[in-house]
Backbone as CSV, one residue per row, in Angstrom:
resi,resn,N_x,N_y,N_z,CA_x,CA_y,CA_z,C_x,C_y,C_z
1,MET,0.628,12.050,16.568,0.549,13.335,17.405,0.308,13.505,18.545
2,ARG,-0.312,12.461,19.080,0.044,12.024,20.356,0.892,11.793,20.841
3,ARG,2.366,10.809,20.615,3.402,10.819,20.642,3.983,11.679,20.555
4,THR,4.172,12.368,19.943,4.857,13.584,19.327,4.377,14.623,20.395
5,LEU,3.235,15.391,20.168,3.312,16.327,20.810,4.495,16.445,22.500
6,PRO,4.043,15.090,23.145,4.219,15.300,24.553,6.309,15.615,24.831
7,ASN,6.732,14.802,23.546,7.662,14.780,23.807,8.190,16.697,23.200
8,LEU,7.691,17.212,22.286,7.788,18.422,22.127,7.627,19.705,22.778
9,ARG,6.750,19.114,23.911,6.733,20.334,24.663,7.399,20.313,26.122
10,LYS,8.668,18.746,26.141,9.350,19.173,27.019,9.742,19.520,26.823
11,LEU,10.223,19.179,25.118,12.014,20.699,24.569,11.397,21.730,25.007
12,VAL,10.205,22.072,24.666,10.076,23.626,24.507,9.389,24.459,25.050
13,GLY,8.427,23.529,25.819,7.718,23.976,27.438,6.756,25.026,26.824
14,SER,6.917,25.730,27.196,6.311,26.703,27.535,6.115,27.613,25.866
15,HIS,7.048,27.584,25.141,7.188,28.620,24.357,6.278,28.033,23.358
16,LEU,5.441,27.080,23.289,4.343,26.884,22.229,2.797,27.038,22.707
17,ALA,2.533,27.210,21.540,0.640,27.705,21.904,0.212,26.269,21.003
18,ILE,-0.391,25.584,21.501,-1.745,24.887,21.184,-2.690,24.561,21.275
19,ASP,-3.295,24.530,19.862,-4.818,24.303,19.915,-5.451,23.233,19.394
20,THR,-6.669,23.175,18.846,-6.626,21.752,17.732,-6.522,21.780,16.243
21,GLN,-6.246,23.274,16.147,-5.700,23.134,14.651,-4.249,23.440,14.107
22,THR,-3.644,24.212,15.155,-2.117,24.811,15.370,-1.416,24.295,16.007
23,ILE,-0.574,24.313,16.067,1.023,24.387,16.724,1.650,25.316,16.510
24,SER,1.946,26.609,17.098,2.750,27.616,16.620,3.372,28.456,18.340
25,LEU,4.582,29.005,17.668,5.481,29.326,18.755,4.609,30.355,19.728
26,ALA,4.075,30.506,20.949,3.587,31.328,21.962,4.586,33.162,21.544
27,PRO,3.317,33.813,21.148,4.038,34.944,21.048,4.515,35.838,22.115
28,GLU,3.813,35.558,23.330,4.404,36.322,24.615,5.024,35.519,25.208
29,THR,6.567,34.587,23.972,7.415,34.308,24.478,8.711,35.094,24.177
30,ASP,9.452,35.042,25.397,10.916,35.870,24.743,11.440,34.770,23.635
31,TYR,12.344,34.898,22.383,12.878,33.916,21.054,12.566,34.938,20.045
32,TRP,14.147,33.967,19.225,14.580,34.787,18.121,14.381,33.815,17.154
33,LEU,13.989,34.325,15.824,14.082,33.547,14.872,14.683,34.249,13.409
34,ASP,15.627,33.031,12.712,16.307,33.449,12.001,15.064,33.896,10.127
35,VAL,14.351,33.434,10.407,13.459,34.045,9.177,13.180,34.894,9.841
36,ASP,12.425,35.553,10.810,11.662,36.353,11.759,12.675,37.774,11.185
37,ALA,14.165,37.546,11.825,14.800,38.985,11.725,15.009,39.203,10.068
38,PHE,15.392,38.009,9.769,15.264,38.110,7.738,14.462,38.515,7.146
39,THR,12.920,38.413,7.180,12.340,38.828,6.404,11.752,40.555,7.234
40,ASP,12.126,40.419,8.030,11.730,42.609,9.178,12.920,42.638,7.999
41,VAL,13.959,42.773,7.405,15.214,43.282,7.381,14.842,43.873,5.750
42,PHE,14.308,42.766,4.735,14.278,42.711,3.316,13.279,42.333,3.078
43,SER,12.263,42.916,3.803,10.992,42.065,3.114,10.297,42.900,1.887
44,THR,9.178,43.797,1.230,9.391,43.485,0.325,9.373,45.332,0.505
45,SER,8.746,45.614,1.448,8.299,47.092,2.564,9.410,47.989,2.548
46,VAL,10.862,47.754,2.613,12.506,47.298,2.649,12.883,48.077,1.273
47,GLY,12.873,47.969,0.470,12.935,47.817,-0.889,14.535,48.510,-1.119
48,PRO,14.739,47.860,-1.701,16.598,48.105,-2.546,16.560,49.860,-1.951
49,LYS,15.627,50.540,-1.829,16.261,52.223,-1.237,16.918,51.857,-0.115
50,ALA,15.944,51.404,1.121,16.992,51.286,1.792,18.311,50.276,2.182
51,MET,18.169,49.218,1.523,19.162,48.688,1.586,20.629,49.217,1.187
52,MET,20.186,50.525,-0.033,21.205,51.246,-0.567,21.620,52.201,0.281
53,THR,21.333,52.574,2.364,21.488,53.322,2.494,21.847,53.048,3.815
54,MET,21.763,51.499,4.013,21.528,50.646,5.070,23.248,50.488,5.420
55,PRO,23.915,50.499,6.376,25.675,50.592,6.056,25.711,49.721,5.770
56,LEU,26.679,49.519,4.924,27.427,47.746,4.336,27.731,47.088,4.554
57,GLU,28.431,46.932,6.555,28.969,45.816,7.330,27.300,45.494,7.616
58,GLU,26.302,46.228,8.414,25.122,45.462,8.661,24.418,45.157,7.520
59,LEU,24.264,45.706,6.274,23.393,44.802,5.299,24.140,43.662,4.699
60,ALA,25.557,43.696,4.846,26.240,42.098,4.778,26.331,40.949,5.685
61,THR,26.031,41.329,6.887,25.922,40.564,8.302,24.676,40.052,8.444
62,LYS,23.674,40.708,7.678,22.263,40.600,7.492,21.961,39.222,6.294
63,THR,22.629,39.420,5.758,22.841,38.726,4.421,23.065,37.217,4.718
64,LYS,23.933,37.455,5.906,24.346,36.171,6.667,23.180,35.253,6.594
65,LEU,22.357,35.736,7.291,20.819,35.304,8.015,20.572,34.226,7.085
66,TYR,20.563,34.393,5.648,19.904,33.479,4.860,20.650,31.779,4.691
67,GLN,20.420,30.998,5.273,21.445,29.789,5.609,21.326,28.838,4.509
68,GLY,20.271,29.366,3.670,20.346,27.670,3.120,17.929,27.674,2.725
69,GLU,18.059,26.079,1.767,16.708,26.589,1.793,15.803,26.383,3.675
70,PHE,14.466,27.063,3.350,13.589,26.704,3.977,13.557,25.668,5.062
71,LEU,13.441,25.007,5.897,13.218,23.450,6.619,13.639,22.635,5.823
72,GLN,14.873,23.134,5.459,15.713,21.732,4.496,15.662,20.539,4.941
73,GLY,15.468,19.174,4.423,15.479,17.874,4.978,14.200,18.004,5.179
74,PHE,13.080,18.974,6.394,12.162,18.398,7.196,10.974,17.956,5.859
75,TYR,10.520,16.672,6.470,8.483,16.480,5.989,8.162,15.980,6.490
76,VAL,7.361,16.616,6.721,5.835,15.516,7.640,4.739,14.724,6.245
77,PRO,5.060,13.659,6.528,3.549,12.488,5.594,2.514,12.713,5.481
78,ALA,1.998,13.116,4.419,0.694,12.669,4.387,-0.285,14.672,4.907
79,LEU,0.962,15.122,4.757,0.321,16.634,4.657,0.901,17.562,3.235
80,PRO,0.367,17.764,2.572,0.229,18.275,1.696,0.322,19.300,1.182
81,GLU,-0.822,19.875,2.924,-0.530,21.643,2.532,0.195,22.029,3.433
82,PHE,0.298,21.748,3.982,1.943,21.707,4.927,3.286,21.497,3.724
83,GLU,3.327,20.885,2.701,4.534,21.299,1.480,4.505,22.014,0.978
84,GLN,3.266,22.196,0.702,2.717,23.806,-0.206,3.181,24.829,0.387
85,TRP,2.769,24.952,1.688,3.528,25.968,2.433,4.824,25.752,2.456
86,VAL,5.812,24.797,2.152,6.982,25.226,3.186,7.663,25.797,1.914
87,LEU,7.372,25.093,0.463,7.566,25.171,-1.146,7.163,26.633,-1.598
88,MET,6.108,27.638,-1.306,6.139,28.575,-1.005,6.985,29.913,-0.202
89,GLU,7.532,29.266,1.322,7.955,29.742,2.189,9.360,29.859,1.166
90,ARG,9.853,28.901,0.728,11.281,28.513,0.106,11.620,29.553,-0.848
91,GLU,10.384,29.492,-1.656,10.592,30.665,-2.639,11.076,32.111,-2.408
92,HIS,9.978,32.231,-1.295,9.998,33.491,-1.180,11.281,34.040,-0.135
93,LEU,11.376,33.385,0.704,12.466,33.652,1.601,14.250,33.581,0.179
94,ARG,13.959,33.042,-0.635,15.002,33.003,-1.486,15.005,33.723,-1.959
95,ALA,13.880,34.207,-2.957,13.602,35.622,-3.918,14.326,37.136,-3.159
96,LEU,14.043,36.894,-1.318,14.550,37.812,-0.676,16.416,38.054,-0.840
97,ALA,16.702,36.960,-0.508,17.988,36.394,-0.743,18.583,36.816,-1.475
98,ILE,18.112,36.684,-3.004,18.596,37.200,-3.603,18.571,38.721,-4.247
99,ARG,17.331,39.409,-4.107,17.612,40.536,-3.869,18.316,41.010,-3.003
100,ALA,18.818,40.714,-1.805,19.944,41.171,-1.077,20.491,41.087,-1.576
101,LEU,21.349,39.940,-2.090,22.635,39.816,-2.356,23.334,40.540,-3.825
102,VAL,22.150,41.079,-4.409,22.035,41.745,-5.815,22.759,43.434,-5.695
103,VAL,22.092,43.726,-4.117,21.764,45.195,-3.529,23.288,45.310,-2.972
104,LEU,23.860,44.023,-2.120,25.258,43.875,-1.484,26.525,43.801,-2.486
105,ALA,26.248,43.528,-3.790,27.461,43.825,-4.973,27.745,44.020,-5.252
106,ASP,26.099,45.241,-5.448,26.141,46.362,-6.924,27.178,47.241,-5.257
107,ARG,27.225,47.299,-4.188,27.220,48.366,-2.951,29.068,47.808,-3.025
108,TYR,29.341,47.057,-3.028,30.879,46.688,-3.069,31.360,47.077,-4.168
109,ARG,30.578,46.779,-5.259,31.085,47.635,-6.721,31.614,49.009,-6.069
110,GLN,30.838,49.284,-5.799,30.448,51.333,-5.963,31.847,51.599,-4.837
111,VAL,31.792,50.611,-3.986,33.276,50.963,-3.491,34.614,50.348,-3.424
112,GLY,34.252,49.496,-4.845,35.690,49.018,-4.510,35.999,47.866,-4.304
113,ASP,35.455,47.266,-3.765,35.921,46.050,-3.089,35.269,45.174,-3.732
114,VAL,36.589,44.907,-4.374,36.268,43.177,-5.467,36.414,42.684,-4.841
115,ASP,37.152,41.805,-3.926,36.932,40.215,-3.080,35.575,40.421,-2.936
116,SER,35.012,41.030,-1.636,33.736,41.142,-1.553,32.475,40.931,-2.416
117,GLY,33.470,41.610,-3.539,31.612,41.820,-4.576,31.997,40.256,-5.337
118,LEU,33.547,40.365,-5.058,33.142,39.312,-6.188,32.272,38.165,-5.525
119,ALA,32.716,37.758,-4.060,32.030,36.682,-2.544,30.316,36.026,-3.023
120,THR,30.431,37.678,-2.564,28.874,38.528,-3.152,28.544,37.378,-4.341
121,THR,28.781,37.872,-5.300,28.081,37.298,-7.063,28.431,36.320,-7.037
122,ARG,29.133,35.358,-6.761,29.501,34.005,-5.909,28.730,33.248,-5.215
123,ARG,27.796,33.496,-4.949,26.948,33.384,-3.762,25.800,33.215,-3.926
124,LEU,25.228,33.879,-5.349,23.888,34.860,-5.892,24.440,33.353,-6.680
125,LEU,25.463,32.925,-7.115,25.200,32.623,-8.508,25.099,30.950,-8.051
126,GLU,25.772,30.432,-6.635,25.246,29.093,-6.090,23.484,29.390,-5.637
127,LEU,22.855,29.827,-5.749,21.543,30.290,-5.503,20.581,29.958,-6.652
128,GLU,20.932,30.939,-7.945,20.683,30.935,-9.099,21.924,30.939,-10.205
129,PRO,21.718,29.925,-10.980,23.105,29.791,-11.461,22.957,30.597,-12.410
130,TRP,21.659,30.544,-12.978,21.094,31.267,-14.120,21.312,32.763,-14.511
131,TYR,21.465,33.364,-13.562,20.969,34.889,-13.347,22.190,35.962,-14.091
132,GLU,21.314,36.397,-14.752,22.688,36.489,-15.601,22.867,38.500,-15.214
133,ALA,22.219,38.903,-13.796,22.438,40.380,-13.298,24.076,39.498,-12.701
134,ALA,24.020,38.773,-11.511,25.074,37.846,-11.179,25.664,37.915,-12.257
135,HIS,25.887,37.006,-12.923,27.073,36.756,-14.404,27.339,37.895,-14.166
136,GLN,26.362,38.985,-14.636,27.785,40.565,-14.804,28.270,40.502,-13.723
137,GLN,27.486,41.140,-12.470,28.726,41.712,-11.320,29.764,41.080,-11.603
138,GLN,29.045,39.727,-11.973,30.802,39.121,-11.474,31.982,38.917,-12.977
139,MET,31.413,39.770,-13.853,32.217,39.382,-15.332,33.191,41.143,-14.440
140,LEU,32.378,42.163,-14.335,32.182,43.500,-14.137,33.211,43.129,-13.385
141,LEU,33.601,42.801,-11.880,34.326,43.311,-11.075,35.510,42.303,-11.778
142,LEU,35.742,41.478,-12.152,36.589,41.226,-12.317,37.523,41.040,-13.846
143,ALA,37.052,42.242,-14.301,37.559,43.187,-15.444,37.917,44.267,-15.016
144,ARG,37.378,44.502,-14.052,38.254,46.353,-13.241,39.210,45.872,-11.917
145,SER,39.276,44.590,-11.676,40.079,44.075,-11.243,41.765,43.838,-11.658
146,GLY,41.510,44.215,-13.299,42.570,43.766,-13.958,42.418,42.321,-14.047
147,ARG,41.701,40.964,-13.905,41.057,40.330,-14.857,40.584,39.792,-15.497
148,ARG,40.912,40.681,-17.224,40.048,40.706,-18.005,39.612,39.235,-18.645
149,GLY,40.623,38.478,-18.577,40.545,37.122,-18.821,39.628,36.163,-18.581
150,ALA,39.617,36.280,-17.087,38.313,35.550,-15.800,37.150,36.556,-16.465
151,ALA,37.144,37.855,-16.856,35.768,38.364,-16.728,34.539,37.551,-18.424
152,LEU,35.993,37.071,-19.038,35.773,36.934,-20.012,35.522,35.268,-19.868
153,ALA,36.246,34.681,-19.611,36.309,33.370,-19.261,34.628,32.563,-18.609
154,GLN,34.170,33.777,-17.528,32.847,34.153,-16.927,31.571,33.854,-17.836
155,TYR,31.560,34.863,-19.377,30.640,35.543,-19.764,30.695,34.000,-20.624
156,ARG,31.799,33.537,-21.044,31.675,31.810,-21.668,30.716,30.451,-21.093
157,THR,31.210,30.892,-19.537,30.742,29.873,-18.761,29.258,30.395,-18.266
158,TYR,28.775,31.078,-19.039,27.193,32.066,-18.991,26.603,31.561,-19.677
159,CYS,27.208,31.709,-20.878,27.503,30.972,-22.641,26.601,29.862,-22.523
160,ALA,27.502,29.234,-22.107,27.420,27.637,-21.906,26.221,27.622,-21.498
161,LEU,25.864,27.855,-20.320,24.699,27.294,-19.771,23.257,28.092,-19.516
162,MET,23.042,29.007,-20.167,22.488,29.231,-21.140,21.912,28.329,-22.017
163,ALA,22.932,27.734,-23.110,22.956,26.885,-23.955,22.034,25.693,-23.352
164,ASN,22.954,25.280,-23.352,22.704,23.402,-21.954,21.338,23.908,-21.249
165,GLU,21.333,24.381,-20.893,19.754,24.501,-19.662,19.008,24.885,-20.439
166,PHE,19.120,26.147,-21.201,17.117,26.669,-21.799,17.578,26.779,-23.504
167,GLY,18.528,26.160,-23.878,18.582,26.595,-25.720,18.544,27.939,-26.081
168,ALA,18.977,29.303,-25.153,19.278,30.258,-25.325,20.468,31.328,-25.230
169,GLU,20.917,31.930,-26.160,21.753,33.006,-25.734,21.303,34.281,-24.460
170,PRO,22.523,34.616,-24.090,22.928,36.028,-23.357,22.225,37.017,-24.569
171,SER,21.208,37.945,-22.849,21.392,39.121,-24.188,21.758,40.514,-24.438
172,LEU,21.121,41.157,-25.104,22.433,42.385,-25.538,23.286,43.213,-24.497
173,GLU,22.321,43.563,-23.522,23.010,43.802,-22.787,24.238,43.011,-22.069
174,MET,24.304,41.816,-22.196,25.592,40.692,-21.742,26.438,41.082,-22.805
175,ARG,25.981,40.785,-24.188,26.888,40.253,-25.469,27.553,41.896,-25.295
176,SER,26.813,42.960,-24.541,27.307,44.674,-24.640,28.613,44.262,-23.848
177,TYR,28.209,43.812,-22.528,28.897,44.043,-21.891,30.724,42.966,-22.092
178,TYR,30.095,42.181,-22.502,31.333,40.919,-22.860,32.593,42.120,-24.131
179,GLU,31.467,42.774,-24.832,32.406,43.205,-25.843,33.195,44.559,-25.381
180,ARG,32.771,45.141,-24.460,33.149,46.057,-23.519,34.149,45.634,-23.036
181,ILE,33.918,44.415,-22.022,35.641,43.902,-21.595,36.650,43.444,-22.630
182,LYS,36.236,42.707,-23.572,36.892,41.915,-24.530,38.125,43.060,-24.942
183,ALA,36.848,44.312,-25.133,37.747,45.895,-26.029,38.971,46.807,-24.619
184,GLY,38.221,46.352,-23.369,39.098,46.936,-22.322,38.842,48.096,-22.035
185,GLU,37.117,48.135,-22.212,36.413,49.441,-21.830,36.564,50.265,-20.507
186,LEU,36.244,48.678,-19.981,35.697,48.231,-18.284,36.867,47.775,-17.676
187,ASP,37.984,47.921,-17.491,39.060,47.573,-16.465,39.365,48.152,-15.748
188,ILE,38.939,49.766,-15.572,39.147,50.586,-14.830,37.971,50.975,-13.716
189,MET,37.721,51.129,-12.119,36.978,51.163,-11.516,36.807,52.655,-11.804
190,ASP,34.678,52.709,-11.191,34.146,54.226,-11.420,35.085,55.002,-10.444
């Protein structure tokens, strides 16, 4: 730390507040953090209702603040407490991102923007490959855009994933979506 702190001070100067126990960003300095911006928008106090009334473009832009795992690739040797904190932050931010993307995908579905909805559900599935609600949204969007075969293939992909990863079958609701898509009942946008 004796060698690291002087280098850190050279890089960020007065933006740091350092004492014997902590190093943090000085609250009186002017800075912008993507993590702060993201959590301010999607914290649990905001909730899905506020996200449903937020302008769609604003919601889409703000979900892009989540760029992947918090401090990905950053490691501090011999500090298990720090690693535990990083893991908890990663999971918290990831959960916020998933919640926001679910709302965004639903909003796109409601306005009939199939391509944006599909892109959003793909992003959701990259974060959480076994997330059933994302597979359902993907199936609905595909079916309602006239791609029934792709919607049914999405269901089969989900079934294989659940069987291989968890030895489980899809929920009754998921099977119902599959049957309704197969029968052509969900081919028209609301």
